[in-house]
Tab-separated table of C-alpha atoms in Angstrom:
chain	number	residue	atom	x	y	z
A	10	THR	CA	-122.915	33.723	-58.876
A	11	ARG	CA	-125.239	33.666	-55.854
A	12	ALA	CA	-127.361	30.959	-57.505
A	13	ILE	CA	-124.300	28.776	-58.162
A	14	ASN	CA	-123.136	29.232	-54.583
A	15	LYS	CA	-126.589	28.117	-53.396
A	16	ALA	CA	-126.288	25.047	-55.628
A	17	ILE	CA	-122.912	24.214	-54.066
A	18	ALA	CA	-124.414	24.586	-50.584
A	19	ASN	CA	-127.345	22.314	-51.444
A	20	PRO	CA	-126.302	18.657	-51.022
A	21	LYS	CA	-129.309	17.583	-53.123
A	22	CYS	CA	-128.249	19.573	-56.210
A	23	LEU	CA	-127.292	16.956	-58.809
A	24	ALA	CA	-126.850	19.110	-61.940
A	25	ILE	CA	-126.918	22.736	-63.064
A	26	SER	CA	-128.800	23.882	-66.173
A	27	MET	CA	-128.206	27.350	-67.656
A	28	SER	CA	-130.478	28.113	-70.614
A	29	TRP	CA	-129.170	31.557	-71.373
A	30	GLY	CA	-126.184	33.205	-72.992
A	31	GLY	CA	-124.291	36.434	-73.432
A	32	GLY	CA	-120.884	37.961	-72.997
A	33	GLY	CA	-117.760	36.139	-74.061
A	34	PRO	CA	-115.160	33.646	-72.874
A	35	THR	CA	-113.468	36.061	-70.451
A	36	SER	CA	-116.604	37.702	-69.026
A	37	TYR	CA	-117.806	37.412	-65.433
A	38	PRO	CA	-114.712	36.078	-63.617
A	39	LEU	CA	-116.479	35.734	-60.230
A	40	PHE	CA	-119.205	33.688	-61.888
A	41	GLN	CA	-116.584	31.481	-63.555
A	42	ASN	CA	-114.894	30.937	-60.185
A	43	ALA	CA	-118.214	29.832	-58.691
A	44	LEU	CA	-118.798	27.430	-61.601
A	45	THR	CA	-115.332	25.918	-61.129
A	46	ALA	CA	-116.048	25.471	-57.425
A	47	ALA	CA	-119.377	23.773	-58.229
A	48	LYS	CA	-117.714	21.395	-60.663
A	49	THR	CA	-114.921	20.475	-58.258
A	50	THR	CA	-116.337	20.795	-54.727
A	51	GLY	CA	-120.117	20.446	-55.091
A	52	ARG	CA	-121.864	17.272	-53.864
A	53	ALA	CA	-119.381	16.854	-51.006
A	54	GLY	CA	-116.379	16.980	-53.313
A	55	LYS	CA	-117.745	14.729	-56.089
A	56	GLY	CA	-118.616	17.741	-58.267
A	57	ILE	CA	-121.794	18.962	-59.935
A	58	PRO	CA	-122.168	18.509	-63.731
A	59	ILE	CA	-122.820	21.903	-65.342
A	60	PHE	CA	-124.631	22.443	-68.658
A	61	ALA	CA	-125.439	25.509	-70.765
A	62	SER	CA	-127.335	26.119	-73.985
A	63	SER	CA	-125.019	26.406	-76.977
A	64	GLY	CA	-127.304	29.027	-78.568
A	65	ASN	CA	-129.631	29.305	-81.548
A	66	GLN	CA	-127.679	31.198	-84.217
A	67	ASN	CA	-126.535	28.214	-86.355
A	68	ASN	CA	-122.980	29.292	-85.514
A	69	PRO	CA	-120.120	26.758	-85.820
A	70	ASN	CA	-117.811	28.903	-83.679
A	71	PHE	CA	-120.032	30.264	-80.913
A	72	THR	CA	-118.391	32.259	-78.138
A	73	GLN	CA	-121.287	33.026	-75.801
A	74	ALA	CA	-120.976	32.582	-72.078
A	75	PRO	CA	-121.567	30.452	-70.108
A	76	ALA	CA	-121.527	27.673	-72.760
A	77	ILE	CA	-118.002	28.596	-73.877
A	78	TYR	CA	-116.498	28.316	-70.372
A	79	PRO	CA	-114.150	25.329	-69.921
A	80	MET	CA	-115.962	23.981	-66.841
A	81	VAL	CA	-119.337	23.972	-68.630
A	82	HIS	CA	-120.711	21.387	-71.073
A	83	ALA	CA	-122.317	23.140	-74.070
A	84	VAL	CA	-125.524	21.418	-75.153
A	85	GLY	CA	-126.798	21.420	-78.722
A	86	ALA	CA	-130.316	20.721	-79.986
A	87	SER	CA	-131.274	17.608	-81.912
A	88	THR	CA	-134.384	16.977	-84.014
A	89	THR	CA	-136.820	14.078	-83.897
A	90	ALA	CA	-134.670	12.507	-86.639
A	91	ASN	CA	-131.617	12.731	-84.330
A	92	THR	CA	-129.852	15.272	-86.534
A	93	ARG	CA	-128.638	18.731	-85.514
A	94	ALA	CA	-131.470	21.249	-85.381
A	95	SER	CA	-130.888	23.863	-88.090
A	96	PHE	CA	-130.748	26.699	-85.544
A	97	SER	CA	-128.438	24.988	-83.027
A	98	ASN	CA	-124.954	26.394	-82.543
A	99	TYR	CA	-122.274	23.755	-82.997
A	100	GLY	CA	-118.539	23.230	-83.239
A	101	PRO	CA	-115.645	22.023	-81.096
A	102	LYS	CA	-117.107	23.228	-77.763
A	103	THR	CA	-120.348	21.239	-78.207
A	104	PHE	CA	-120.432	18.384	-75.685
A	105	ALA	CA	-123.500	16.522	-76.949
A	106	ALA	CA	-127.121	17.088	-77.955
A	107	THR	CA	-130.592	16.299	-76.675
A	108	PRO	CA	-134.053	16.985	-78.156
A	109	GLY	CA	-134.658	20.646	-78.860
A	110	THR	CA	-137.531	20.895	-81.340
A	111	GLY	CA	-141.224	21.003	-80.486
A	112	CYS	CA	-140.623	20.388	-76.778
A	113	PRO	CA	-143.742	20.519	-74.587
A	114	THR	CA	-143.731	22.967	-71.689
A	115	VAL	CA	-146.091	24.687	-69.303
A	116	ASP	CA	-147.415	28.060	-70.426
A	117	ARG	CA	-148.646	31.160	-68.651
A	118	THR	CA	-152.417	31.114	-68.361
A	119	GLY	CA	-154.862	33.324	-70.218
A	120	ALA	CA	-153.926	36.275	-72.406
A	121	PHE	CA	-150.350	36.374	-71.068
A	122	GLY	CA	-149.539	32.917	-72.456
A	123	TYR	CA	-148.651	31.784	-75.956
A	124	LYS	CA	-151.933	29.877	-76.092
A	125	THR	CA	-155.046	31.336	-74.510
A	126	THR	CA	-156.922	28.010	-74.588
A	127	SER	CA	-154.317	25.812	-72.903
A	128	ASN	CA	-151.796	25.851	-70.069
A	129	TYR	CA	-149.250	24.074	-72.279
A	130	THR	CA	-147.317	24.951	-75.417
A	131	ASN	CA	-144.323	23.754	-77.445
A	132	PHE	CA	-141.045	25.517	-78.106
A	133	SER	CA	-137.756	24.860	-79.852
A	134	GLY	CA	-134.218	25.862	-78.987
A	135	THR	CA	-131.122	24.872	-77.091
A	136	SER	CA	-132.904	26.322	-74.056
A	137	CYS	CA	-135.049	23.195	-74.299
A	138	SER	CA	-132.073	20.863	-74.804
A	139	CYS	CA	-130.037	22.111	-71.846
A	140	PRO	CA	-132.509	21.173	-69.072
A	141	VAL	CA	-133.096	17.803	-70.772
A	142	MET	CA	-129.343	17.116	-70.571
A	143	ALA	CA	-129.217	18.224	-66.930
A	144	ALA	CA	-132.183	15.950	-66.143
A	145	ILE	CA	-130.382	13.004	-67.739
A	146	ALA	CA	-127.258	13.759	-65.683
A	147	ALA	CA	-129.366	13.977	-62.511
A	148	SER	CA	-131.020	10.642	-63.372
A	149	VAL	CA	-127.574	9.099	-63.807
A	150	LEU	CA	-126.632	10.329	-60.336
A	151	LEU	CA	-129.899	9.083	-58.841
A	152	SER	CA	-129.053	5.640	-60.181
A	153	ASN	CA	-125.482	5.844	-58.844
A	154	PRO	CA	-124.867	8.694	-56.340
A	155	ALA	CA	-121.226	7.683	-55.862
A	156	LEU	CA	-120.193	8.915	-59.342
A	157	THR	CA	-117.978	11.976	-59.638
A	158	GLU	CA	-118.657	14.782	-62.085
A	159	ALA	CA	-116.007	13.365	-64.423
A	160	GLN	CA	-117.599	9.914	-64.251
A	161	VAL	CA	-121.046	11.342	-65.055
A	162	THR	CA	-119.534	13.143	-68.037
A	163	ASP	CA	-117.975	9.876	-69.182
A	164	VAL	CA	-121.282	8.007	-68.837
A	165	LEU	CA	-123.068	10.663	-70.921
A	166	ARG	CA	-120.320	10.533	-73.536
A	167	GLN	CA	-120.498	6.744	-73.803
A	168	ALA	CA	-124.311	6.793	-73.906
A	169	SER	CA	-124.385	9.203	-76.863
A	170	ARG	CA	-125.578	7.765	-80.159
A	171	LYS	CA	-123.523	8.635	-83.233
A	172	THR	CA	-126.471	9.788	-85.329
A	173	GLY	CA	-127.089	12.140	-88.233
A	174	GLY	CA	-124.579	10.662	-90.668
A	175	TYR	CA	-121.952	13.144	-89.481
A	176	VAL	CA	-118.208	12.526	-89.334
A	177	TYR	CA	-117.153	11.469	-85.827
A	178	ASP	CA	-113.428	11.683	-85.065
A	179	ALA	CA	-111.220	9.139	-83.285
A	180	ASN	CA	-112.510	10.461	-79.934
A	181	GLY	CA	-116.101	9.881	-81.039
A	182	LYS	CA	-116.918	13.556	-81.499
A	183	SER	CA	-118.532	15.427	-84.396
A	184	ALA	CA	-118.748	19.176	-85.017
A	185	GLU	CA	-122.530	19.001	-85.376
A	186	LEU	CA	-123.601	16.970	-82.323
A	187	GLY	CA	-120.478	16.673	-80.193
A	188	TYR	CA	-120.430	13.095	-78.871
A	189	GLY	CA	-123.900	12.558	-80.352
A	190	VAL	CA	-127.479	12.471	-79.083
A	191	VAL	CA	-127.553	11.248	-75.480
A	192	ASP	CA	-129.590	8.087	-74.879
A	193	MET	CA	-131.080	8.478	-71.391
A	194	PHE	CA	-131.934	4.787	-70.961
A	195	ALA	CA	-128.396	3.753	-71.891
A	196	ALA	CA	-126.895	6.360	-69.548
A	197	VAL	CA	-128.989	5.396	-66.517
A	198	THR	CA	-128.553	1.650	-66.967
A	199	GLN	CA	-124.816	2.021	-67.534
A	200	ALA	CA	-124.458	4.131	-64.400
A	201	ALA	CA	-126.452	1.637	-62.347
A	202	GLY	CA	-124.518	-1.316	-63.723
A	203	THR	CA	-127.678	-3.043	-64.954
A	204	ASP	CA	-128.859	-4.347	-68.320
């Protein structure tokens, strides 16, 4: 809750990424209130887009917080083939997906790291996908700072590719990938109004 309040107070905060989960839909009411405030009053009233990892249990009806909260966009993991990663939670709460398999990251050095010979490693999970989605949202806002949270959400939705051969409903949403795999180039150029 304190971290979210700091994000609200920071005029340069463009998106919130939460790569963790636990509890259920009614847990942590003060935290939920802070998230609602961030979404509605952050960025001088334009709102901050908020994302959370959907989880890695291959569950079509996940209920973990904070991804299940109504003010949060749950992010699923996609593969290099733009299909749902086999571990990624999915279902009606999934907003969209971004890459979540074999993602490069910095590693702790020496014996404490995953690799003792390198400062870098790879990992998979929706904890990789969530910060990618937040980075795309922040890039959208860098290209057009005037957008509201709802407008950023709409840009991301429209910039999502309907991949994987899944069934997408009349609203353009599938159970597996939500609105699809977000195309960062399409999102940023659409937000900026350029080709």
